XYZ file of N, CA and C in Angstrom:
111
model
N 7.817 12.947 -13.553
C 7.624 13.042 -12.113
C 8.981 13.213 -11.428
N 8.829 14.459 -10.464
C 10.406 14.723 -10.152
C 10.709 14.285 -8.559
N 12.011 13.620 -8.046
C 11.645 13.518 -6.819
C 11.487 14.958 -5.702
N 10.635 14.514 -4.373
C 10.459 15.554 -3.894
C 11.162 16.035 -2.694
N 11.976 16.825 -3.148
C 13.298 16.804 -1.743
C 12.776 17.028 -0.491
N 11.566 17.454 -0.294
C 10.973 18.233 1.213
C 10.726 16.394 1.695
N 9.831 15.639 0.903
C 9.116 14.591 1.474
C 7.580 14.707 1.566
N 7.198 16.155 1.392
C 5.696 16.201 1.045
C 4.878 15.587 0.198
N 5.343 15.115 -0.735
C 4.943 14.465 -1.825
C 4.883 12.921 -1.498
N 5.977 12.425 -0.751
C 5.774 10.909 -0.360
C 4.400 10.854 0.739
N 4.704 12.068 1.678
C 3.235 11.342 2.759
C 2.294 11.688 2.038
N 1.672 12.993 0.997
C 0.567 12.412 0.587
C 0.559 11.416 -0.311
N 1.639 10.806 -0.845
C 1.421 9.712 -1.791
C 0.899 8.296 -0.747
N 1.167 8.651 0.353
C 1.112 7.514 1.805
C -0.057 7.356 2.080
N -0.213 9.239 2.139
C -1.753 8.939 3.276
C -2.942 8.734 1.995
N -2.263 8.889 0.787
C -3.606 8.504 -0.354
C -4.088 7.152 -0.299
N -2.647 6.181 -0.797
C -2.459 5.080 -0.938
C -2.440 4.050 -0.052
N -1.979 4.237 1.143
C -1.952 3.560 2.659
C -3.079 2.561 2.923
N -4.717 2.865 3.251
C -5.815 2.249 3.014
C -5.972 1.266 1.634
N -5.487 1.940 0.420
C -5.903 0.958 -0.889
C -4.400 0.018 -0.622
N -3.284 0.110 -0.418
C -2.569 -0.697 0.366
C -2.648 -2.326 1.394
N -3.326 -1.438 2.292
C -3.554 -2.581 3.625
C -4.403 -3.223 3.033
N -5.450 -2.752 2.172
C -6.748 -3.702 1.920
C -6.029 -4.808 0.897
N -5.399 -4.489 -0.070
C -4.496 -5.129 -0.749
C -4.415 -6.162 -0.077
N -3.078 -5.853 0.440
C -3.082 -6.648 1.439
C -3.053 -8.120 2.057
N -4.734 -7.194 2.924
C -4.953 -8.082 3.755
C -5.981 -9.158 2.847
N -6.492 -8.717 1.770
C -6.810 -9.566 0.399
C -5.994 -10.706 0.196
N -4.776 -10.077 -0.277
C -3.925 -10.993 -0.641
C -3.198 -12.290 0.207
N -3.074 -11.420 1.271
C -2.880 -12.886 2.565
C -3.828 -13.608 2.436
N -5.250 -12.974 2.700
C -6.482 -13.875 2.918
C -5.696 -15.557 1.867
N -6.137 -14.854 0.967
C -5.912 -15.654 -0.450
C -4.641 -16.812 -0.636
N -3.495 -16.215 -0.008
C -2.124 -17.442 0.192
C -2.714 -18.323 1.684
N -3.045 -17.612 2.537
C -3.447 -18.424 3.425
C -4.092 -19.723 3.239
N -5.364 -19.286 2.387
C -6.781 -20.298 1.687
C -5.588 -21.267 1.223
N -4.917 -20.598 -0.023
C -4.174 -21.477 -0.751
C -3.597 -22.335 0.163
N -3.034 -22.132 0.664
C -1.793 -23.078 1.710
C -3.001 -24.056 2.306
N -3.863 -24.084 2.600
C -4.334 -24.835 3.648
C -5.206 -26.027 2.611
């Protein structure tokens, strides 16, 4: 995988990943939050 000098390659790697990201996430807070309390 080569890097992509334009940057085209990062936003669709963004706009793919972005949603499976946030949900991540906002999963994972959920989850330290629970914990902590």
């Amino acid at each position: 995988m080569s890097l992509d000098s334009t940057g085209n390659g990062a936003k669709r790697w963004t706009r793919r990943w972005k949603p499976a990201l946030q949900a991540i996430g906002i999963a994972f807070d959920g989850r330290l939050t629970a914990a902590r309390q």
